[in-house]
Each structure stands twice: as structure tokens, then as C-alpha cells.
Coordinates of N, CA, C and O in Angstrom, one line a residue:
X1 N -110.4 -171.9 -57.0 CA -108.9 -171.9 -56.3 C -107.9 -172.5 -57.4 O -107.8 -172.3 -58.5
X2 N -106.8 -171.4 -57.0 CA -105.3 -171.2 -57.4 C -104.1 -172.0 -57.1 O -104.2 -171.9 -55.4
X3 N -102.9 -171.7 -57.7 CA -102.0 -171.9 -56.9 C -101.7 -171.6 -55.7 O -100.7 -172.0 -55.2
X4 N -101.8 -169.8 -55.5 CA -101.7 -169.5 -54.5 C -102.2 -170.1 -53.1 O -101.6 -169.4 -52.1
X5 N -103.1 -170.5 -53.0 CA -103.1 -171.2 -52.0 C -102.7 -172.5 -51.6 O -102.9 -172.7 -50.7
X6 N -101.7 -172.7 -52.0 CA -100.8 -173.6 -51.9 C -99.6 -173.2 -51.4 O -98.5 -172.6 -52.2
X7 N -99.4 -173.6 -49.9 CA -98.2 -173.2 -49.6 C -97.1 -174.5 -49.3 O -95.9 -173.9 -49.0
X8 N -96.9 -175.3 -49.1 CA -96.5 -176.7 -49.2 C -97.5 -178.1 -49.4 O -98.9 -177.3 -50.4
X9 N -96.1 -178.9 -49.9 CA -97.4 -180.1 -50.0 C -98.5 -180.8 -49.2 O -99.2 -180.7 -50.0
X10 N -98.4 -179.9 -48.3 CA -99.3 -180.5 -47.2 C -101.0 -179.5 -47.5 O -102.1 -180.7 -48.0
X11 N -100.4 -178.5 -47.5 CA -101.7 -178.1 -48.2 C -102.4 -178.3 -49.6 O -103.8 -178.7 -49.6
X12 N -101.5 -178.6 -50.6 CA -101.9 -179.3 -52.0 C -102.8 -180.6 -51.6 O -103.8 -181.1 -52.4
X13 N -102.3 -181.5 -50.4 CA -102.3 -182.6 -50.8 C -104.0 -182.7 -49.8 O -104.8 -183.2 -50.1
X14 N -104.3 -182.1 -49.1 CA -105.4 -181.3 -48.1 C -106.7 -181.1 -49.3 O -107.4 -181.7 -49.6
X15 N -106.3 -180.2 -50.0 CA -106.9 -179.6 -51.4 C -107.4 -180.9 -52.2 O -108.6 -181.0 -52.8
X16 N -106.5 -181.6 -52.5 CA -106.8 -182.7 -53.4 C -107.3 -183.8 -52.6 O -108.1 -184.3 -53.3
X17 N -107.3 -183.8 -51.5 CA -108.6 -184.6 -50.5 C -110.2 -184.3 -50.4 O -111.0 -185.1 -50.9
X18 N -109.8 -183.2 -50.4 CA -110.9 -181.9 -50.5 C -111.8 -182.3 -51.7 O -112.9 -182.4 -52.4
X19 N -110.9 -182.1 -53.5 CA -111.3 -182.2 -54.2 C -112.5 -183.8 -54.3 O -113.3 -184.0 -54.9
X20 N -111.6 -184.6 -54.0 CA -111.5 -186.4 -54.0 C -113.2 -187.0 -53.3 O -113.9 -187.1 -53.3
X21 N -112.8 -186.2 -52.0 CA -114.1 -186.4 -51.5 C -115.9 -185.8 -52.3 O -116.8 -186.2 -52.6
X22 N -115.2 -184.1 -52.6 CA -116.9 -184.0 -53.7 C -117.1 -184.7 -54.2 O -118.0 -184.9 -55.0
X23 N -116.1 -185.5 -55.3 CA -115.7 -185.7 -56.6 C -117.0 -187.1 -56.2 O -118.2 -187.6 -57.0
X24 N -116.9 -188.0 -54.9 CA -117.4 -189.0 -54.8 C -118.8 -188.2 -54.0 O -119.7 -188.9 -54.5
X25 N -118.3 -188.0 -53.7 CA -120.4 -187.0 -53.2 C -121.2 -186.9 -54.4 O -121.8 -186.9 -54.6
X26 N -120.5 -185.7 -55.7 CA -121.3 -185.8 -57.0 C -121.5 -187.0 -57.5 O -121.5 -187.1 -58.7
X27 N -120.5 -188.3 -57.3 CA -121.0 -189.9 -57.9 C -120.1 -189.8 -59.2 O -120.4 -190.0 -60.0
X28 N -119.1 -188.8 -59.2 CA -118.3 -188.8 -60.5 C -117.4 -189.5 -60.5 O -116.4 -189.7 -61.6
X29 N -116.5 -190.4 -59.1 CA -115.8 -191.3 -58.7 C -116.6 -192.5 -58.5 O -117.1 -191.9 -57.5
X30 N -116.2 -193.9 -58.4 CA -116.6 -194.4 -57.7 C -115.9 -195.1 -56.5 O -116.5 -195.3 -55.3
X31 N -114.7 -194.4 -56.1 CA -113.6 -194.5 -54.8 C -112.6 -193.9 -55.2 O -112.2 -193.3 -56.2
X32 N -112.3 -193.7 -53.7 CA -111.0 -192.8 -53.7 C -110.2 -193.5 -52.2 O -110.8 -193.1 -51.7
X33 N -109.4 -193.4 -52.8 CA -108.5 -193.7 -51.2 C -107.1 -193.0 -51.4 O -106.8 -192.5 -51.7
X34 N -106.9 -192.8 -50.2 CA -105.4 -191.7 -50.0 C -105.0 -192.5 -49.0 O -105.1 -193.1 -47.7
X35 N -103.6 -192.6 -49.2 CA -102.5 -193.2 -48.0 C -101.9 -192.4 -47.6 O -101.0 -191.5 -47.8
X36 N -101.7 -192.0 -46.4 CA -101.2 -190.9 -45.5 C -99.9 -192.0 -45.0 O -99.9 -192.6 -44.0
X37 N -98.7 -191.4 -45.4 CA -97.5 -191.6 -44.8 C -97.0 -190.3 -44.1 O -96.8 -189.0 -44.6
X38 N -95.5 -190.8 -43.5 CA -95.1 -189.4 -42.6 C -94.4 -188.6 -43.5 O -94.4 -187.5 -43.2
X39 N -94.1 -189.4 -44.5 CA -92.9 -187.8 -45.4 C -94.2 -187.3 -46.7 O -93.6 -186.7 -47.5
X40 N -95.0 -188.6 -46.6 CA -96.3 -188.1 -48.4 C -97.8 -188.4 -48.0 O -98.0 -189.3 -47.4
X41 N -98.2 -188.4 -49.3 CA -99.6 -189.0 -49.4 C -99.6 -189.2 -50.5 O -98.9 -189.1 -51.4
X42 N -100.4 -190.7 -51.0 CA -100.4 -191.1 -51.8 C -101.9 -191.2 -52.7 O -103.0 -191.7 -51.2
X43 N -102.1 -190.6 -53.3 CA -103.6 -191.3 -53.8 C -104.3 -191.8 -55.2 O -102.9 -192.2 -56.0
X44 N -105.5 -192.9 -54.9 CA -105.5 -193.5 -56.0 C -106.9 -193.3 -56.2 O -107.8 -193.4 -55.4
X45 N -106.9 -193.3 -57.8 CA -108.5 -192.6 -58.0 C -108.8 -193.6 -59.1 O -108.3 -194.6 -59.6
X46 N -110.2 -194.5 -59.1 CA -110.0 -195.7 -60.0 C -110.1 -195.2 -61.6 O -110.5 -194.1 -61.8
X47 N -109.4 -196.1 -62.4 CA -109.5 -195.7 -63.5 C -109.2 -197.6 -64.0 O -108.6 -198.1 -63.9
X48 N -109.7 -197.3 -65.6 CA -109.8 -198.6 -66.1 C -108.8 -198.9 -66.8 O -108.0 -200.2 -67.1
X49 N -107.6 -198.3 -66.7 CA -106.4 -198.1 -68.0 C -105.4 -198.4 -67.0 O -104.2 -198.7 -67.2
X50 N -105.5 -197.9 -65.6 CA -104.5 -197.9 -64.6 C -104.7 -197.9 -63.0 O -105.7 -197.0 -63.0
X51 N -104.0 -198.5 -62.6 CA -104.8 -198.4 -60.7 C -103.3 -198.0 -60.3 O -102.6 -198.6 -59.2
X52 N -102.4 -196.6 -60.3 CA -101.3 -196.8 -59.9 C -101.5 -195.6 -59.1 O -102.2 -194.6 -59.2
X53 N -100.4 -195.0 -58.2 CA -100.3 -194.3 -56.7 C -100.2 -192.6 -57.4 O -99.2 -193.0 -58.4
X54 N -101.5 -191.6 -57.2 CA -100.6 -190.6 -57.8 C -100.5 -189.3 -56.5 O -100.4 -189.5 -55.7
X55 N -99.6 -188.7 -57.1 CA -99.3 -187.6 -55.9 C -100.1 -186.7 -55.8 O -100.9 -186.6 -56.7
X56 N -99.7 -185.5 -54.8 CA -101.1 -184.6 -54.6 C -100.8 -183.6 -55.7 O -102.2 -184.2 -56.1
X57 N -100.1 -183.5 -56.1 CA -100.2 -182.9 -57.6 C -101.0 -183.5 -58.8 O -101.7 -182.6 -59.4
X58 N -100.4 -184.9 -59.0 CA -101.1 -185.5 -60.2 C -103.0 -185.3 -59.7 O -103.9 -185.6 -60.6
X59 N -103.2 -186.4 -58.4 CA -104.5 -186.1 -57.8 C -105.6 -184.4 -58.2 O -106.7 -184.7 -58.5
X60 N -104.8 -184.2 -57.9 CA -105.1 -182.6 -57.3 C -105.8 -181.9 -59.3 O -106.9 -181.6 -59.3
X61 N -104.8 -182.0 -60.0 CA -104.8 -181.6 -61.2 C -105.8 -182.7 -61.7 O -107.6 -181.8 -62.4
X62 N -106.2 -184.1 -61.7 CA -106.9 -185.0 -62.5 C -108.3 -184.6 -61.7 O -109.8 -184.8 -62.3
X63 N -108.9 -184.6 -60.6 CA -110.1 -184.3 -59.8 C -110.1 -182.9 -60.5 O -111.4 -182.1 -60.4
X64 N -109.7 -181.7 -60.1 CA -110.0 -180.6 -60.5 C -110.4 -180.8 -62.0 O -111.4 -180.0 -62.3
X65 N -110.0 -181.3 -63.1 CA -110.4 -181.3 -63.9 C -111.9 -182.6 -64.0 O -112.4 -182.0 -65.1
X66 N -111.8 -183.2 -64.1 CA -113.1 -184.0 -63.4 C -114.5 -183.0 -63.2 O -114.9 -183.4 -63.9
X67 N -113.9 -182.6 -61.9 CA -115.5 -181.4 -61.5 C -115.4 -180.1 -62.3 O -116.8 -179.8 -62.2
X68 N -113.9 -179.5 -62.7 CA -114.7 -178.8 -64.2 C -115.6 -179.2 -64.9 O -116.4 -178.7 -65.5
X69 N -115.2 -180.2 -65.5 CA -115.7 -180.9 -66.6 C -117.3 -180.8 -66.5 O -118.4 -181.4 -67.3
X70 N -117.3 -181.4 -65.5 CA -118.5 -181.8 -64.7 C -119.9 -180.8 -64.4 O -120.9 -180.7 -65.0
X71 N -118.8 -179.9 -64.3 CA -119.6 -178.4 -64.0 C -120.3 -177.7 -65.3 O -120.9 -176.3 -65.3
X72 N -119.3 -178.3 -66.4 CA -119.9 -177.0 -67.5 C -120.1 -177.1 -68.2 O -120.4 -176.7 -70.0

């Protein structure tokens, strides 16, 4: 995937959600939560050091890196 696939924040958030589902299926993360709000989405990915909401951009990058490390 590359940045040209993202036309807006909703498209990016949808891609981040898809990556989260893939990481869950591969058991790379133990849980994944997305809060859908009218004007934004918040992502929560388990981490021992923090449990703060991630933006779609932060979630996408974190999940993409996790998936790349697991396959390579």
C-alpha cells in the first residue's frame, strides 16, 4: 500500500482498521478497538507503555510497521 490510496482521512482510517483486523488475525496484537465519531476515528492498540488513543495516521503507521516486521 502506498499513500496514493488515501484520498481523505476516512480512507486512511478504513485502511488502518483493515490492518488492525489483519494483525489480530495473525495474533500480532491481542486486541484492537476503533471508536467511530461523526468527525473522527480513534484507535486503541494494546501497549504496555501507554493506552492512549491513536489518530488514523498513527494507527496506520504502527500497524503497517508491525505487519512488515512479522513478514520480513
